[in-house]
Amino acid sequence: MKKWLVMAFSLILVLALAACGQKTQADVQKDLTEKVTEMKGYKATATMTLQMGEEAQTYEVEVWHNSPSYYRVHLKNDAKQQSQMILKNDEGVFVLTPTLNKSFKFQSEWPENSSQAYLLESLVKDITEDAEATFKPTEEAYAFETKTRYQHNKMLPTQTITFNKKDLSPQSVVVMDTDRNEVVKVEFSKFEWDAKFEEGDFDMQKNMTGAQLENMPVTATPEEEFAVKYPTAEIAGVTLIEEKTVKTENGERVVLTYGGDEKSYTVVQERSEVVATSSFAPTNMNGEVVDLGFTVAAVTDRSITWTYDGVDYMVASTNLTPDEMVMIARSVQGHMVK
């Protein structure tokens, strides 16, 4: 009886919206799908805020997309002098870190293989592939709540996506954890449909050169000390059992060993080495590109590696799942002990 009443109420609501000239959820989803299918590309500017650890971190995000498969995503945090760019062209997927003169090349399904909070077509895919997505129209916007499709991050299962009613451009995205706490918030300030692009706009070498002029390579040397960071994510029965500092040719490497009855892993940290060369030949990487929020990482079945704030990090394990390694990696940035 209760189920019948819910169905009847839903039907009445749909009819009422239609009578008032309001578009239904199915109407808006169809319009979004057509918009993404027919567009030639876009340029977008947004602010992304991450609630990780004790302090929120804010990044400027610039997105270029030339249909069907060219992408340029530039993430910047001026306060930390952090700059990273993700490029996709006919040659593959590249992750550029201009301040370290480094570039990495992946043979990856990015961005189709996972949710991307700052990419329009990814947001529309999240909506259309979630049969349980909910819909709430307001005076100026359409809001959806959907499941996310993060490939290696089950800790962020839900998101709300808001679109401008006039032109269906994205307004905001809020990604929540399992307790519905806000973890990632993307707010779009500018969105240009069918943007024009010039030859070379998605070229790896051209973008590396331009980003280096905008963000001069850091002058820090490997010998400089860095603050050791510890993961705050907990895995049942696993504790820190050893911490040691190893001297290397380029400075120091800190190794944290965590162990328990069933699970164990190692966290390695060392100062990034600035590549002193004018060559832009990228380093070929194994694994998949995964977005940690504050940076982009490479994840395999046995490890995850990333660079942040001039430090190289690696989490390695023979018995953690990729999801667990991503969870550990995200939490490393949340708490500073030394």
PDB file of C-alpha atoms in Angstrom, residues 152-153 292 303-304 321-331:
ATOM      1  CA  HIS A 152      39.366   3.811  -6.591  1.00  0.00           C
ATOM      2  CA  ASN A 153      37.570   5.880  -3.992  1.00  0.00           C
ATOM      3  CA  LEU A 292      43.431  12.751  -5.205  1.00  0.00           C
ATOM      4  CA  SER A 303      51.423   1.063  -5.238  1.00  0.00           C
ATOM      5  CA  ILE A 304      50.327   4.652  -5.643  1.00  0.00           C
ATOM      6  CA  THR A 321      43.417  -2.916  -2.412  1.00  0.00           C
ATOM      7  CA  PRO A 322      43.818   0.048  -4.808  1.00  0.00           C
ATOM      8  CA  ASP A 323      40.829   1.657  -3.046  1.00  0.00           C
ATOM      9  CA  GLU A 324      42.592   1.367   0.310  1.00  0.00           C
ATOM     10  CA  MET A 325      45.835   2.793  -1.091  1.00  0.00           C
ATOM     11  CA  VAL A 326      43.956   5.787  -2.529  1.00  0.00           C
ATOM     12  CA  MET A 327      42.290   6.302   0.863  1.00  0.00           C
ATOM     13  CA  ILE A 328      45.705   6.277   2.573  1.00  0.00           C
ATOM     14  CA  ALA A 329      47.184   8.638  -0.036  1.00  0.00           C
ATOM     15  CA  ARG A 330      44.367  11.167   0.379  1.00  0.00           C
ATOM     16  CA  SER A 331      44.806  11.168   4.145  1.00  0.00           C
TER      17      SER A 331
END
